[in-house]
Amino acid sequence: MNKENTYSIKWMHCASCASIIERILWKIDGVEYASVNYGAEKIKIIFDELKINPIDLSKKIEPLGYSLIEKHDIYTSSVHEMGMSENEHDSHFGVNQSKTEKLAEIAEMKSKVASAIPLAIFSIFVMSWDMLAQFKIVSAMPYVWSDFFHHILPAFATYVLFVVGKPYLLGIYRFLRYGKANMDTLIGMGTMAAYLYSLMIAALEIPLRPYLNVEQGYYDVTIVVITFIALGKYLEAKSKLKTGDAIEKLLNLQAKTALVVRDGREIEIPINQVVHGEIIVVKPAGKIPVDGILVDGSSFVDESMITGEPMPVKKKSGDSIVAGTINTSGAFTFKATKVGSETLLAQIIKMVEEAQGSKAPIQALADKISSVFVPIVLVLAVLALDAWLLIGTQYLGFSQALSYGLVSFVGILVIACPCALGLATPTAIIVGVGKGAREGILVKDAATLEKLHKVNTIVVDKTGTVTRGKPELVSINNLSDKSETEIISVLAGLENKSEHPIAHAIAFSAKERNIDLPAVADFEAIKGKGVKGRIDGIEYYAGNTKLLDDLQIHFDTDSITKETIEGKTPVLLATKKELLGIFMVADAIKPEAVEAVKNLHKLGIKMVMLTGDNKNTAHYIADQVGIDEVVAEVMPADKLAKITELQNKGHVVAMAGDGVNDAPALAQADVGIAMATGTDVAIESAGITLLHGDISKLVKAVRLSKFTMRGIKQNLFWAFIYNIVGIPLASGLFFPIFGWLLSPVFAGFAMAMSSVSVVGNSLRLKAKNL
């Protein structure tokens, strides 16, 4: 039986590590799929439980210095397995341990770097003095100082290489024993070569003096290179920890306890003990512990942490509420309907974590290069050394050629950086997906985010996306001597007795305006025409134009016809003798729709509106909003055909729908976007889900994808540039023409900063305004 799971990977320090782990696991009998995400430090594996288990999988990679961490998975655990004590708030989701370990690892890295930095500064001081003295800028170093440095630098280099550089020496050992090389191997071989060469000319100074420049040691290179790279790794680890803080913030939304009513008493219990149907009390400023339905009381609930909407939402009996949101004012009770891994918050965390761990198609090239990068660099380093010895000796002599060859050998091994390539895509995806989650934009996977930035056509449904999705009173033409409030009161009093949706819209409008409804006597529904009733002794009629024809009351049919073409429904209020007012009810355009469509146009996106309404109404609304193309009077099945037609014309299409009725069209579109109007939403239904979704969030989603992809392309550019420029420079390719030869010290600095700059560039996305 196949099982799919995601594990954290410990001690994975470079993109080549990720490639090695993937290749090893793919070869194991029973493993159907393995995909490592270096940026997230996780691996997704599908394996046959009858043939292999996670412990055995971990043992397969442990000889190479890696291990799998099987985290407790909230998404597949039973509710009772999700328990947490007072001190286990975060760890019940299974992330606390790995973060604690990561912080401990970073603390260890910090202490090693702190011990190496003074030694590196000392070495740079000595190196700089020697360099400046060669150009006669300063006088030569006094013999006493020079002799002291000659004896102290080997001690410093030994400490830095064997203590701070221990991971790199282990890289050499694993390469020799198992034939697997990674970035640690390259750095270890380069710095060890510099160290051993320096040790050799120091120990054999007299016999080697006729053949080599025994005054030119490279202890300083060993010290400074390892310090720079260790510093870079430390800064990279700290930055990477920040890229994934969206998950931690989502976890912190979860309440620790719930106040439940049992046997008539309020009892505070851990949330893992809450069961379906439990009545839970929420007090002002309290966090809602699980999903449910409000049964008593009312309040305003802050859902901003889930939906991204800043304004608290009014909640009354029968409304749904979700875990992680905050009650701002009144107290209320609700019935638990979803607990543990069923809650929307748990689903969001799962979706964000899976999306952050997924790979975008643009990453494929970087992965391919990373997989062969280390062997190629090893070959290039050896070739560069051979070239210096074979060709350089003819022009420079053996001693100088060997010195330059060693510098090139070390420089190539040190500057080569598969890490920047490996981090370019995943760090940007992690930050982008996390930022989207905070805005109520849930991305299913990295591929969807990449596709969205290519979208040039967005198809939307009219009802609920461009319009509010329910009838409401949009205009009043008062023809009587009564005030507007009075005629609304009369009409709403009559309509309040009716079951018609338009009647509900009028009654609701009166309540919104705080207009009291009068008592109605002798109420009667007139089939197909309207209603009538007596208020304060006067008989009133409310209905359509047919009702006024029956009463033989004259009215302006032209103006009513004009507004009817625009999709409005007239409701006429009259007495037996005169028309008092004309009320227009319609599915009103959302106020944010016009601005949203304008912003989408600025992003180069064509807007297409599909609707089942008649053409006149559809075109009127499209003209008001600025929609480019309208397809009216369509059935749900026709939407799928329209998406296909647009794709056949070369458009990259995103479909925004409700995620249920539009399921076929969402599946056909290049990107399916579920516009969730509430918090009760199946977030697996589309590639992107917009919580509390309105059309303005479409703009944010598109911008998010464009910002993220721009960041990825910038990262890949700089990662390639570091290597394309750095490796030839370090090899001495430009030495015959310009006399340029890159010092291993600068190579180490460039290599260290390449990864830091890539992660730093990804973190810039956090500051972007969507």
Short mmCIF file of C-alpha atoms in Angstrom, two decimals, residues 281-587:
data_model
loop_
_atom_site.label_atom_id
_atom_site.label_comp_id
_atom_site.label_asym_id
_atom_site.label_seq_id
_atom_site.Cartn_x
_atom_site.Cartn_y
_atom_site.Cartn_z
CA VAL A 281 -18.61 29.66 25.10
CA VAL A 282 -16.57 32.52 23.60
CA LYS A 283 -16.04 35.67 25.66
CA PRO A 284 -14.97 39.13 24.42
CA ALA A 285 -11.40 39.19 23.03
CA GLY A 286 -11.34 35.38 23.10
CA LYS A 287 -9.96 33.19 20.31
CA ILE A 288 -12.39 30.81 18.65
CA PRO A 289 -10.92 27.32 19.22
CA VAL A 290 -12.68 25.21 16.53
CA ASP A 291 -15.06 25.68 13.58
CA GLY A 292 -18.77 25.78 14.32
CA ILE A 293 -22.21 27.37 14.03
CA LEU A 294 -23.26 30.22 16.34
CA VAL A 295 -26.33 29.21 18.38
CA ASP A 296 -26.82 32.01 20.91
CA GLY A 297 -25.76 35.65 21.11
CA SER A 298 -24.12 37.89 18.51
CA SER A 299 -20.83 39.67 18.06
CA PHE A 300 -18.32 41.07 15.61
CA VAL A 301 -15.54 38.62 14.78
CA ASP A 302 -12.12 39.63 13.47
CA GLU A 303 -11.38 37.22 10.59
CA SER A 304 -8.45 39.22 9.19
CA MET A 305 -5.91 36.55 10.06
CA ILE A 306 -7.82 34.01 7.93
CA THR A 307 -9.35 36.06 5.11
CA GLY A 308 -7.11 39.15 5.05
CA GLU A 309 -10.19 41.39 5.42
CA PRO A 310 -9.50 44.14 8.00
CA MET A 311 -13.09 44.85 9.14
CA PRO A 312 -14.66 42.59 11.83
CA VAL A 313 -17.67 40.63 10.52
CA LYS A 314 -21.09 40.67 12.22
CA LYS A 315 -22.05 37.20 13.45
CA LYS A 316 -25.50 36.14 14.59
CA SER A 317 -27.33 32.90 15.26
CA GLY A 318 -26.88 30.42 12.41
CA ASP A 319 -23.67 32.00 11.06
CA SER A 320 -20.51 29.94 10.71
CA ILE A 321 -17.33 30.80 12.59
CA VAL A 322 -13.83 29.42 12.23
CA ALA A 323 -10.93 28.51 14.49
CA GLY A 324 -8.19 31.10 14.93
CA THR A 325 -10.46 34.14 14.53
CA ILE A 326 -11.01 36.58 17.41
CA ASN A 327 -14.24 37.67 19.06
CA THR A 328 -14.03 41.46 19.39
CA SER A 329 -17.08 42.41 21.45
CA GLY A 330 -20.07 40.42 22.76
CA ALA A 331 -20.10 36.93 24.24
CA PHE A 332 -21.77 34.05 22.41
CA THR A 333 -22.03 30.27 22.32
CA PHE A 334 -21.57 28.02 19.32
CA LYS A 335 -21.78 24.35 18.40
CA ALA A 336 -18.56 22.65 17.27
CA THR A 337 -18.91 21.22 13.75
CA LYS A 338 -15.25 20.74 12.75
CA VAL A 339 -12.43 19.92 15.14
CA GLY A 340 -8.72 19.08 14.90
CA SER A 341 -7.49 18.51 11.38
CA GLU A 342 -10.98 19.23 9.96
CA THR A 343 -10.86 22.96 10.74
CA LEU A 344 -10.30 25.56 8.04
CA LEU A 345 -7.16 26.77 9.84
CA ALA A 346 -5.68 23.25 9.79
CA GLN A 347 -6.52 22.92 6.08
CA ILE A 348 -4.90 26.30 5.36
CA ILE A 349 -1.73 25.31 7.24
CA LYS A 350 -1.60 22.04 5.33
CA MET A 351 -2.10 23.78 1.99
CA VAL A 352 0.52 26.46 2.70
CA GLU A 353 3.07 23.91 3.88
CA GLU A 354 2.52 21.68 0.84
CA ALA A 355 2.70 24.67 -1.53
CA GLN A 356 5.92 25.91 0.07
CA GLY A 357 7.42 22.45 -0.34
CA SER A 358 6.38 22.06 -3.98
CA LYS A 359 8.59 22.79 -6.99
CA ALA A 360 7.89 25.26 -9.77
CA PRO A 361 8.63 24.18 -13.36
CA ILE A 362 11.15 27.02 -13.65
CA GLN A 363 13.26 25.21 -11.03
CA ALA A 364 13.86 22.21 -13.30
CA LEU A 365 16.88 23.72 -15.07
CA ALA A 366 18.54 24.72 -11.78
CA ASP A 367 17.95 21.20 -10.42
CA LYS A 368 19.53 19.59 -13.49
CA ILE A 369 22.58 21.83 -13.24
CA SER A 370 22.91 21.26 -9.47
CA SER A 371 22.82 17.48 -9.97
CA VAL A 372 25.98 17.51 -12.16
CA PHE A 373 27.53 20.71 -10.80
CA VAL A 374 29.97 19.26 -8.25
CA PRO A 375 31.56 16.61 -10.51
CA ILE A 376 32.00 19.17 -13.29
CA VAL A 377 33.62 21.67 -10.92
CA LEU A 378 36.00 19.01 -9.61
CA VAL A 379 37.06 18.22 -13.17
CA LEU A 380 37.48 21.94 -14.00
CA ALA A 381 39.63 22.50 -10.90
CA VAL A 382 41.94 19.61 -11.81
CA LEU A 383 42.12 20.76 -15.45
CA ALA A 384 43.01 24.30 -14.34
CA LEU A 385 45.82 22.99 -12.11
CA ASP A 386 47.12 20.76 -14.92
CA ALA A 387 46.98 23.64 -17.40
CA TRP A 388 49.04 25.88 -15.12
CA LEU A 389 51.63 23.14 -14.59
CA LEU A 390 51.83 22.12 -18.26
CA ILE A 391 51.55 25.50 -19.97
CA GLY A 392 52.39 27.97 -17.19
CA THR A 393 55.69 26.28 -16.38
CA GLN A 394 56.96 27.10 -19.89
CA TYR A 395 56.51 30.84 -19.33
CA LEU A 396 56.64 31.36 -15.56
CA GLY A 397 58.77 28.53 -14.26
CA PHE A 398 57.59 25.57 -12.17
CA SER A 399 57.53 27.37 -8.82
CA GLN A 400 55.38 30.28 -9.99
CA ALA A 401 53.16 28.05 -12.15
CA LEU A 402 52.52 25.71 -9.21
CA SER A 403 51.67 28.68 -6.99
CA TYR A 404 49.19 30.09 -9.52
CA GLY A 405 47.84 26.62 -10.26
CA LEU A 406 47.14 26.01 -6.58
CA VAL A 407 45.41 29.40 -6.32
CA SER A 408 43.23 28.51 -9.31
CA PHE A 409 42.52 25.00 -7.99
CA VAL A 410 41.39 26.34 -4.61
CA GLY A 411 39.58 29.32 -6.14
CA ILE A 412 37.46 27.20 -8.49
CA LEU A 413 36.50 24.75 -5.76
CA VAL A 414 35.57 27.58 -3.40
CA ILE A 415 33.73 29.98 -5.71
CA ALA A 416 31.58 27.30 -7.37
CA CYS A 417 28.17 27.72 -5.81
CA PRO A 418 25.34 25.27 -6.45
CA CYS A 419 23.63 26.64 -3.33
CA ALA A 420 22.56 29.91 -4.90
CA LEU A 421 21.06 27.94 -7.79
CA GLY A 422 19.28 25.60 -5.41
CA LEU A 423 17.88 28.44 -3.27
CA ALA A 424 16.80 30.73 -6.13
CA THR A 425 13.33 29.26 -6.67
CA PRO A 426 12.25 27.64 -3.37
CA THR A 427 13.03 30.63 -1.12
CA ALA A 428 10.95 32.95 -3.34
CA ILE A 429 8.11 30.40 -3.45
CA ILE A 430 8.15 29.99 0.34
CA VAL A 431 7.97 33.75 0.91
CA GLY A 432 5.38 34.28 -1.86
CA VAL A 433 3.05 31.52 -0.68
CA GLY A 434 3.36 32.72 2.92
CA LYS A 435 2.58 36.31 1.97
CA GLY A 436 -0.42 35.14 -0.03
CA ALA A 437 -1.76 33.20 2.96
CA ARG A 438 -1.62 36.34 5.12
CA GLU A 439 -3.69 38.15 2.47
CA GLY A 440 -6.28 35.35 2.26
CA ILE A 441 -4.81 34.06 -1.03
CA LEU A 442 -4.21 30.32 -0.76
CA VAL A 443 -1.92 28.82 -3.40
CA LYS A 444 -2.15 25.07 -3.96
CA ASP A 445 1.33 24.61 -5.41
CA ALA A 446 4.29 26.43 -6.91
CA ALA A 447 3.36 25.44 -10.46
CA THR A 448 0.04 27.28 -10.12
CA LEU A 449 1.80 30.42 -8.94
CA GLU A 450 4.13 30.22 -11.93
CA LYS A 451 1.25 29.71 -14.38
CA LEU A 452 -0.71 32.65 -12.96
CA HIS A 453 2.00 35.15 -13.88
CA LYS A 454 1.61 34.08 -17.55
CA VAL A 455 -2.18 34.50 -17.56
CA ASN A 456 -3.41 37.09 -20.07
CA THR A 457 -7.16 36.40 -19.86
CA ILE A 458 -9.33 36.06 -16.77
CA VAL A 459 -12.86 34.69 -17.09
CA VAL A 460 -15.31 35.63 -14.32
CA ASP A 461 -18.92 34.88 -13.56
CA LYS A 462 -21.17 37.91 -13.20
CA THR A 463 -23.17 36.90 -10.15
CA GLY A 464 -21.23 37.11 -6.92
CA THR A 465 -17.99 38.22 -8.58
CA VAL A 466 -18.79 41.39 -10.50
CA THR A 467 -22.14 41.86 -8.73
CA ARG A 468 -23.09 41.23 -5.10
CA GLY A 469 -24.99 38.06 -5.96
CA LYS A 470 -28.29 39.01 -4.31
CA PRO A 471 -31.06 41.51 -5.10
CA GLU A 472 -31.05 44.83 -3.30
CA LEU A 473 -32.81 48.17 -3.49
CA VAL A 474 -30.74 50.37 -5.81
CA SER A 475 -32.94 53.40 -6.57
CA ILE A 476 -36.15 55.18 -5.43
CA ASN A 477 -38.27 57.60 -7.44
CA ASN A 478 -40.58 59.28 -4.90
CA LEU A 479 -43.72 60.63 -6.68
CA SER A 480 -45.75 61.41 -3.53
CA ASP A 481 -45.82 64.17 -0.93
CA LYS A 482 -44.57 61.72 1.70
CA SER A 483 -40.91 61.56 2.75
CA GLU A 484 -38.66 58.86 1.32
CA THR A 485 -38.51 57.20 4.76
CA GLU A 486 -42.31 57.05 4.95
CA ILE A 487 -42.81 55.40 1.55
CA ILE A 488 -40.00 52.89 2.23
CA SER A 489 -41.69 52.09 5.54
CA VAL A 490 -45.04 51.46 3.82
CA LEU A 491 -43.52 49.34 1.03
CA ALA A 492 -41.30 47.34 3.40
CA GLY A 493 -44.29 46.75 5.70
CA LEU A 494 -46.18 45.16 2.82
CA GLU A 495 -43.23 43.22 1.40
CA ASN A 496 -42.22 41.90 4.82
CA LYS A 497 -45.26 39.64 4.65
CA SER A 498 -44.18 38.19 1.28
CA GLU A 499 -41.81 35.27 0.60
CA HIS A 500 -40.52 36.61 -2.73
CA PRO A 501 -36.70 37.31 -2.93
CA ILE A 502 -37.37 40.85 -4.17
CA ALA A 503 -39.66 41.43 -1.21
CA HIS A 504 -36.86 40.25 1.10
CA ALA A 505 -34.45 42.72 -0.52
CA ILE A 506 -36.83 45.65 0.18
CA ALA A 507 -37.49 44.57 3.77
CA PHE A 508 -33.75 44.12 4.36
CA SER A 509 -33.06 47.61 2.95
CA ALA A 510 -35.53 49.13 5.44
CA LYS A 511 -33.85 47.31 8.33
CA GLU A 512 -30.43 48.53 7.18
CA ARG A 513 -31.75 52.10 7.27
CA ASN A 514 -33.27 51.50 10.75
CA ILE A 515 -36.78 52.21 9.47
CA ASP A 516 -39.58 50.81 11.62
CA LEU A 517 -42.11 48.61 9.83
CA PRO A 518 -45.79 49.44 10.38
CA ALA A 519 -48.50 46.93 11.25
CA VAL A 520 -50.29 45.60 8.14
CA ALA A 521 -53.94 44.50 8.16
CA ASP A 522 -55.89 42.60 5.48
CA PHE A 523 -52.70 41.46 3.74
CA GLU A 524 -53.25 39.63 0.46
CA ALA A 525 -50.89 38.26 -2.20
CA ILE A 526 -52.05 38.93 -5.74
CA LYS A 527 -50.68 36.06 -7.80
CA GLY A 528 -48.20 37.11 -10.49
CA LYS A 529 -48.72 40.80 -9.81
CA GLY A 530 -47.88 41.79 -6.22
CA VAL A 531 -49.43 42.34 -2.80
CA LYS A 532 -51.90 44.61 -1.04
CA GLY A 533 -52.65 45.52 2.56
CA ARG A 534 -54.10 48.17 4.88
CA ILE A 535 -51.80 50.47 6.89
CA ASP A 536 -53.29 53.10 9.20
CA GLY A 537 -56.64 52.63 7.44
CA ILE A 538 -55.26 53.27 3.93
CA GLU A 539 -55.13 50.44 1.36
CA TYR A 540 -51.79 50.18 -0.42
CA TYR A 541 -50.69 48.11 -3.43
CA ALA A 542 -47.14 47.02 -4.28
CA GLY A 543 -46.16 45.04 -7.35
CA ASN A 544 -45.31 45.06 -11.04
CA THR A 545 -46.69 47.07 -13.95
CA LYS A 546 -49.55 44.57 -14.48
CA LEU A 547 -50.92 45.46 -11.04
CA LEU A 548 -51.04 49.17 -11.94
CA ASP A 549 -52.70 48.35 -15.27
CA ASP A 550 -55.44 46.57 -13.30
CA LEU A 551 -55.80 49.65 -11.07
CA GLN A 552 -55.90 51.81 -14.22
CA ILE A 553 -53.19 54.11 -12.87
CA HIS A 554 -51.07 55.88 -15.51
CA PHE A 555 -47.24 55.70 -15.22
CA ASP A 556 -44.16 56.42 -17.35
CA THR A 557 -43.52 53.13 -19.10
CA ASP A 558 -40.50 54.38 -21.12
CA SER A 559 -38.30 55.09 -18.09
CA ILE A 560 -39.25 51.77 -16.50
CA THR A 561 -38.51 49.88 -19.73
CA LYS A 562 -35.12 51.56 -20.02
CA GLU A 563 -34.12 50.50 -16.50
CA THR A 564 -35.55 47.01 -17.02
CA ILE A 565 -33.17 46.57 -19.99
CA GLU A 566 -30.34 47.33 -17.56
CA GLY A 567 -31.33 44.31 -15.48
CA LYS A 568 -33.38 46.14 -12.83
CA THR A 569 -36.74 44.94 -11.57
CA PRO A 570 -39.37 47.67 -10.86
CA VAL A 571 -41.59 47.56 -7.78
CA LEU A 572 -44.42 50.13 -7.86
CA LEU A 573 -46.15 51.41 -4.72
CA ALA A 574 -49.64 52.89 -5.10
CA THR A 575 -52.96 53.54 -3.49
CA LYS A 576 -56.19 52.88 -5.41
CA LYS A 577 -55.94 56.32 -6.97
CA GLU A 578 -52.28 57.28 -7.44
CA LEU A 579 -48.72 56.03 -7.91
CA LEU A 580 -46.59 56.89 -4.86
CA GLY A 581 -43.18 55.71 -5.95
CA ILE A 582 -41.12 53.50 -8.27
CA PHE A 583 -38.50 51.31 -6.58
CA MET A 584 -35.78 49.54 -8.56
CA VAL A 585 -34.30 46.26 -7.29
CA ALA A 586 -31.21 44.73 -8.89
CA ASP A 587 -28.15 42.62 -8.29
#
